[in-house]
Amino acid sequence: MSRLHDFERMLDDKLRKLFRGTAPQGHKLELVEVHRAILDEVASRIESLPRGRRLFAYPRVTVKILLPDADRRSSYEAAFVENGALARDIAGRIADEHVDLPEKFRVEVDLVDELPESFASRGFEIEYQTEAAAKAAPAAAMPAIWLKVLTGTADKAEYSLRRARVNIGRLTDVIDSQQRLLRRNDIAFAETANPTVSRTHAHIEFQAGTGEFRLFDDRSAQGTTVLRDGNIIPVPKGPSKGVVLCPGDEIVVGQARLSFEIHSEADTR
C-alpha cells in the first residue's frame, strides 16, 4: 500500500472520528469530500522537472471554503480552521508526494458565505501566489488607529495605537490559575465595572496585504458586534475571517462601546 493511500486513509479516519455523532451522515460525507477535493487540487499543482525532481512553486495558498449554512460553522471550523488543520493536511499531502515545501510556506483558510458561480458548485476556491508575486506585492503601511471609550470604564478614555494586533478585554494582564500570563490587553476594561466584557474578549488585526483592519471575537461570553450607519454587524466567535472595520464604526464588546477611527499620522501611546 502506498504512502499516499495511507495518508488519505488517515485523513478520512480523522475526519470521521471528529464528527462522529455531531452531524447527519450526509453532511459528514460532504465535508470529507470537500476536504479531499481541496487536497487533490493542491497536489495537482505539483510540477515534474528533469532528472526526477518535483516542485510545488507556491509559498502562499489561500483557500476559500463555502459554508453551506450557519449551523455547520462549528464542524467546518474544526475540520479546516482550528489549530491550522487544513494547512497541516495540505503540507502532509505535498510531503507525501515527495516534494519539498517552499520556504515560508503558508496556507490561509477563509470560510465564506458566497463564492463566484464557477466555484460555488464544488464548494471552494483556491488562490496560488508564486514567490515572485509575493516579493513584488508591497505590504501596506500600517496607519495608527484611534479608539475612544464611549460606554464602560477602561484604564484610558482614548487610545492611539499603531500595532499589528490590538487586544481588547477585561484587565490589563490575564493570568491563569497557576499565575501564568496568558494575554495582555492593550485596551483594558476595569474588572468590577465591566462584567459583560470577557477577559479575552476580542482583538483587532492589521492585514498588511490589503491594508484593512479586521475585528475578531475571541470566544467571548457576551459577543462582539460592529455598529455602522445604524446597522448591527455580528462578529463570528472563534476562528473566522472577522469583520473589516471602517472609520466611524462603533465596536461593541458586551455592553461596552468604542469608536474606531484611522489616522495616517498619530503618536503611539
CSV table of C-alpha atoms in Angstrom, one decimal:
chain,number,residue,atom,x,y,z
A,1,MET,CA,0.0,0.0,0.0
A,2,SER,CA,1.4,3.4,-1.0
A,3,ARG,CA,2.3,6.1,1.5
A,4,LEU,CA,-0.2,8.4,-0.3
A,5,HIS,CA,-3.0,5.9,0.2
A,6,ASP,CA,-2.1,5.5,3.9
A,7,PHE,CA,-2.1,9.3,4.2
A,8,GLU,CA,-5.6,9.6,2.6
A,9,ARG,CA,-7.0,6.8,4.8
A,10,MET,CA,-5.6,8.5,7.9
A,11,LEU,CA,-7.2,11.8,7.0
A,12,ASP,CA,-10.6,10.2,6.3
A,13,ASP,CA,-10.5,8.3,9.6
A,14,LYS,CA,-9.5,11.5,11.4
A,15,LEU,CA,-12.4,13.5,10.0
A,16,ARG,CA,-15.0,10.8,10.5
A,17,LYS,CA,-13.9,10.4,14.2
A,18,LEU,CA,-14.0,14.2,14.6
A,19,PHE,CA,-17.7,14.4,13.5
A,20,ARG,CA,-19.0,11.1,14.8
A,21,GLY,CA,-22.4,11.8,16.2
A,22,THR,CA,-22.2,15.5,15.6
A,23,ALA,CA,-24.0,15.9,12.2
A,24,PRO,CA,-26.2,13.9,9.8
A,25,GLN,CA,-24.2,11.4,7.9
A,26,GLY,CA,-24.8,13.2,4.6
A,27,HIS,CA,-23.3,16.3,6.0
A,28,LYS,CA,-20.2,14.4,7.3
A,29,LEU,CA,-19.6,12.8,3.9
A,30,GLU,CA,-20.0,16.0,2.1
A,31,LEU,CA,-17.4,17.7,4.3
A,32,VAL,CA,-15.0,14.8,3.9
A,33,GLU,CA,-15.4,15.0,0.1
A,34,VAL,CA,-14.7,18.8,0.0
A,35,HIS,CA,-11.7,18.2,2.2
A,36,ARG,CA,-10.3,15.5,-0.2
A,37,ALA,CA,-11.1,17.6,-3.3
A,38,ILE,CA,-9.1,20.5,-1.9
A,39,LEU,CA,-6.1,18.3,-1.2
A,40,ASP,CA,-6.3,16.8,-4.7
A,41,GLU,CA,-6.4,20.2,-6.4
A,42,VAL,CA,-3.4,21.4,-4.4
A,43,ALA,CA,-1.5,18.3,-5.3
A,44,SER,CA,-2.3,18.8,-9.0
A,45,ARG,CA,-0.2,21.9,-8.9
A,46,ILE,CA,3.0,19.9,-8.3
A,47,GLU,CA,5.3,20.1,-11.3
A,48,SER,CA,7.6,17.4,-12.6
A,49,LEU,CA,11.1,18.6,-13.5
A,50,PRO,CA,14.0,17.0,-15.3
A,51,ARG,CA,16.0,14.3,-13.6
A,52,GLY,CA,13.0,13.2,-11.5
A,53,ARG,CA,12.7,16.4,-9.5
A,54,ARG,CA,9.3,17.6,-8.4
A,55,LEU,CA,8.3,21.2,-7.4
A,56,PHE,CA,5.5,23.0,-5.7
A,57,ALA,CA,6.1,26.6,-6.6
A,58,TYR,CA,3.6,28.4,-4.4
A,59,PRO,CA,4.7,29.7,-1.0
A,60,ARG,CA,1.3,31.0,-0.2
A,61,VAL,CA,-2.0,29.2,-0.8
A,62,THR,CA,-5.4,30.8,0.0
A,63,VAL,CA,-8.4,28.5,0.3
A,64,LYS,CA,-11.9,30.0,0.4
A,65,ILE,CA,-14.5,27.4,1.5
A,66,LEU,CA,-18.2,27.9,1.1
A,67,LEU,CA,-20.1,27.5,4.3
A,68,PRO,CA,-23.4,25.7,3.4
A,69,ASP,CA,-25.3,27.1,6.4
A,70,ALA,CA,-24.6,28.8,9.7
A,71,ASP,CA,-25.5,25.6,11.7
A,72,ARG,CA,-22.5,23.8,10.3
A,73,ARG,CA,-19.9,26.5,11.0
A,74,SER,CA,-18.5,24.7,14.1
A,75,SER,CA,-17.9,21.5,12.0
A,76,TYR,CA,-16.2,23.4,9.2
A,77,GLU,CA,-14.1,25.3,11.6
A,78,ALA,CA,-13.0,22.1,13.3
A,79,ALA,CA,-12.1,20.5,10.0
A,80,PHE,CA,-10.5,23.3,8.2
A,81,VAL,CA,-9.5,26.2,10.5
A,82,GLU,CA,-8.9,25.3,14.1
A,83,ASN,CA,-5.2,24.7,15.0
A,84,GLY,CA,-4.2,25.1,11.4
A,85,ALA,CA,-6.0,21.8,10.5
A,86,LEU,CA,-6.2,22.2,6.7
A,87,ALA,CA,-2.8,23.8,6.5
A,88,ARG,CA,-1.2,20.8,8.2
A,89,ASP,CA,-3.2,18.4,5.9
A,90,ILE,CA,-2.1,20.2,2.8
A,91,ALA,CA,1.6,20.2,3.9
A,92,GLY,CA,1.3,16.5,4.7
A,93,ARG,CA,-0.2,15.7,1.3
A,94,ILE,CA,2.6,17.6,-0.5
A,95,ALA,CA,5.2,15.9,1.6
A,96,ASP,CA,3.7,12.5,0.8
A,97,GLU,CA,4.2,13.3,-2.9
A,98,HIS,CA,7.9,13.5,-2.1
A,99,VAL,CA,8.0,17.2,-2.8
A,100,ASP,CA,9.8,19.8,-0.6
A,101,LEU,CA,7.7,22.7,0.6
A,102,PRO,CA,8.7,26.3,-0.4
A,103,GLU,CA,10.5,28.4,2.2
A,104,LYS,CA,8.0,30.2,4.4
A,105,PHE,CA,5.1,28.1,3.1
A,106,ARG,CA,1.8,29.4,4.3
A,107,VAL,CA,-1.9,28.4,3.9
A,108,GLU,CA,-4.7,30.8,4.7
A,109,VAL,CA,-8.2,29.5,5.1
A,110,ASP,CA,-11.4,31.5,5.0
A,111,LEU,CA,-15.0,30.3,5.5
A,112,VAL,CA,-17.2,32.4,3.2
A,113,ASP,CA,-20.9,32.8,2.7
A,114,GLU,CA,-20.7,33.0,-1.1
A,115,LEU,CA,-18.3,32.2,-4.0
A,116,PRO,CA,-18.3,33.1,-7.7
A,117,GLU,CA,-20.8,30.9,-9.6
A,118,SER,CA,-18.0,28.9,-11.3
A,119,PHE,CA,-16.7,27.8,-7.9
A,120,ALA,CA,-19.8,27.6,-5.8
A,121,SER,CA,-20.9,24.1,-7.1
A,122,ARG,CA,-17.8,22.4,-5.8
A,123,GLY,CA,-17.7,24.4,-2.5
A,124,PHE,CA,-14.3,26.0,-2.6
A,125,GLU,CA,-11.9,28.3,-4.4
A,126,ILE,CA,-8.1,28.2,-4.2
A,127,GLU,CA,-5.7,31.0,-5.0
A,128,TYR,CA,-2.0,30.4,-5.5
A,129,GLN,CA,0.7,33.0,-5.1
A,130,THR,CA,4.1,32.5,-6.6
A,131,GLU,CA,7.3,33.5,-4.8
A,132,ALA,CA,7.9,36.3,-7.4
A,133,ALA,CA,4.4,37.7,-6.8
A,134,ALA,CA,4.9,37.6,-3.1
A,135,LYS,CA,8.1,39.6,-3.3
A,136,ALA,CA,6.6,42.1,-5.8
A,137,ALA,CA,3.5,42.8,-3.7
A,138,PRO,CA,4.3,45.7,-1.4
A,139,ALA,CA,2.9,45.5,2.1
A,140,ALA,CA,0.6,48.3,3.0
A,141,ALA,CA,2.0,50.8,5.5
A,142,MET,CA,0.3,50.4,8.9
A,143,PRO,CA,-1.6,53.6,10.0
A,144,ALA,CA,-2.4,54.4,13.5
A,145,ILE,CA,-5.9,53.7,14.9
A,146,TRP,CA,-7.7,55.9,17.4
A,147,LEU,CA,-10.2,54.2,19.8
A,148,LYS,CA,-12.4,56.2,22.2
A,149,VAL,CA,-14.3,54.6,25.0
A,150,LEU,CA,-18.0,55.6,24.7
A,151,THR,CA,-19.5,53.2,27.2
A,152,GLY,CA,-17.7,51.4,30.0
A,153,THR,CA,-14.8,52.0,32.3
A,154,ALA,CA,-11.3,51.4,30.9
A,155,ASP,CA,-7.8,52.4,32.0
A,156,LYS,CA,-7.8,55.2,29.5
A,157,ALA,CA,-10.6,57.3,27.8
A,158,GLU,CA,-8.8,57.3,24.4
A,159,TYR,CA,-6.2,55.1,22.8
A,160,SER,CA,-3.9,55.9,19.8
A,161,LEU,CA,-2.1,52.8,18.7
A,162,ARG,CA,0.0,51.6,15.8
A,163,ARG,CA,0.2,47.9,16.2
A,164,ALA,CA,-0.4,44.8,14.0
A,165,ARG,CA,-2.7,43.4,16.8
A,166,VAL,CA,-4.7,45.2,19.5
A,167,ASN,CA,-6.2,43.0,22.2
A,168,ILE,CA,-9.4,44.1,23.9
A,169,GLY,CA,-10.6,42.7,27.2
A,170,ARG,CA,-11.1,42.9,30.9
A,171,LEU,CA,-7.9,43.6,33.0
A,172,THR,CA,-4.5,44.6,31.6
A,173,ASP,CA,-2.9,41.2,32.4
A,174,VAL,CA,-4.9,38.0,32.1
A,175,ILE,CA,-3.4,35.2,34.2
A,176,ASP,CA,-4.4,31.5,34.7
A,177,SER,CA,-4.9,29.6,38.0
A,178,GLN,CA,-1.1,29.0,38.2
A,179,GLN,CA,-0.4,32.7,37.9
A,180,ARG,CA,1.0,32.4,34.4
A,181,LEU,CA,0.4,35.3,32.0
A,182,LEU,CA,-2.0,34.3,29.2
A,183,ARG,CA,-2.5,37.6,27.5
A,184,ARG,CA,-2.0,41.3,27.8
A,185,ASN,CA,-4.9,43.6,26.8
A,186,ASP,CA,-4.0,46.9,25.0
A,187,ILE,CA,-7.5,48.2,25.8
A,188,ALA,CA,-8.3,47.0,29.3
A,189,PHE,CA,-11.7,47.5,30.9
A,190,ALA,CA,-11.9,47.5,34.7
A,191,GLU,CA,-12.7,44.2,36.4
A,192,THR,CA,-15.6,45.1,38.6
A,193,ALA,CA,-17.2,47.8,36.4
A,194,ASN,CA,-17.5,45.8,33.2
A,195,PRO,CA,-18.8,42.3,33.9
A,196,THR,CA,-20.1,41.8,30.4
A,197,VAL,CA,-16.6,42.2,28.9
A,198,SER,CA,-14.7,38.9,28.9
A,199,ARG,CA,-11.0,38.9,29.9
A,200,THR,CA,-10.0,37.8,26.5
A,201,HIS,CA,-12.9,39.3,24.6
A,202,ALA,CA,-11.7,40.4,21.1
A,203,HIS,CA,-8.8,41.7,19.1
A,204,ILE,CA,-8.1,43.9,16.0
A,205,GLU,CA,-5.6,42.8,13.4
A,206,PHE,CA,-4.0,44.8,10.6
A,207,GLN,CA,-3.9,42.9,7.3
A,208,ALA,CA,-0.7,44.1,5.5
A,209,GLY,CA,-1.8,42.6,2.2
A,210,THR,CA,-5.0,44.6,2.0
A,211,GLY,CA,-4.4,47.5,4.3
A,212,GLU,CA,-7.5,46.6,6.3
A,213,PHE,CA,-8.2,46.4,10.0
A,214,ARG,CA,-10.3,43.4,11.0
A,215,LEU,CA,-12.1,42.7,14.2
A,216,PHE,CA,-12.2,39.2,15.7
A,217,ASP,CA,-14.2,37.8,18.6
A,218,ASP,CA,-12.0,35.6,20.9
A,219,ARG,CA,-14.9,33.3,22.0
A,220,SER,CA,-16.3,36.0,24.4
A,221,ALA,CA,-19.3,35.2,26.6
A,222,GLN,CA,-21.4,38.2,25.6
A,223,GLY,CA,-20.3,38.6,22.0
A,224,THR,CA,-18.9,41.3,19.8
A,225,THR,CA,-20.7,43.5,17.2
A,226,VAL,CA,-20.0,46.4,15.0
A,227,LEU,CA,-22.4,49.3,14.6
A,228,ARG,CA,-22.2,51.0,11.2
A,229,ASP,CA,-24.7,53.5,9.8
A,230,GLY,CA,-27.5,52.2,12.0
A,231,ASN,CA,-26.7,48.6,11.1
A,232,ILE,CA,-25.6,45.9,13.5
A,233,ILE,CA,-22.9,43.6,12.2
A,234,PRO,CA,-22.2,40.5,14.4
A,235,VAL,CA,-18.6,39.3,14.6
A,236,PRO,CA,-18.4,35.5,14.5
A,237,LYS,CA,-17.0,33.8,17.6
A,238,GLY,CA,-13.7,31.9,17.4
A,239,PRO,CA,-11.7,31.3,14.2
A,240,SER,CA,-13.2,33.3,11.3
A,241,LYS,CA,-12.3,36.0,8.8
A,242,GLY,CA,-13.5,38.6,11.2
A,243,VAL,CA,-15.2,41.8,10.2
A,244,VAL,CA,-13.5,44.7,8.3
A,245,LEU,CA,-13.5,47.9,10.3
A,246,CYS,CA,-14.3,51.3,8.7
A,247,PRO,CA,-13.7,54.8,10.1
A,248,GLY,CA,-16.7,55.8,12.2
A,249,ASP,CA,-17.6,52.3,13.2
A,250,GLU,CA,-18.5,51.6,16.8
A,251,ILE,CA,-17.1,48.4,18.4
A,252,VAL,CA,-19.4,46.8,21.0
A,253,VAL,CA,-17.9,44.3,23.4
A,254,GLY,CA,-20.5,43.0,25.8
A,255,GLN,CA,-22.1,46.3,26.9
A,256,ALA,CA,-19.0,48.4,26.4
A,257,ARG,CA,-18.6,50.5,23.3
A,258,LEU,CA,-15.6,52.0,21.5
A,259,SER,CA,-15.5,54.3,18.5
A,260,PHE,CA,-13.0,53.4,15.7
A,261,GLU,CA,-11.0,55.8,13.5
A,262,ILE,CA,-7.9,55.5,11.3
A,263,HIS,CA,-5.2,58.1,11.3
A,264,SER,CA,-2.3,58.2,8.8
A,265,GLU,CA,-0.2,60.2,11.2
A,266,ALA,CA,-0.6,59.8,15.0
A,267,ASP,CA,1.6,59.2,18.0
A,268,THR,CA,1.5,55.8,19.6
A,269,ARG,CA,0.9,55.9,23.3
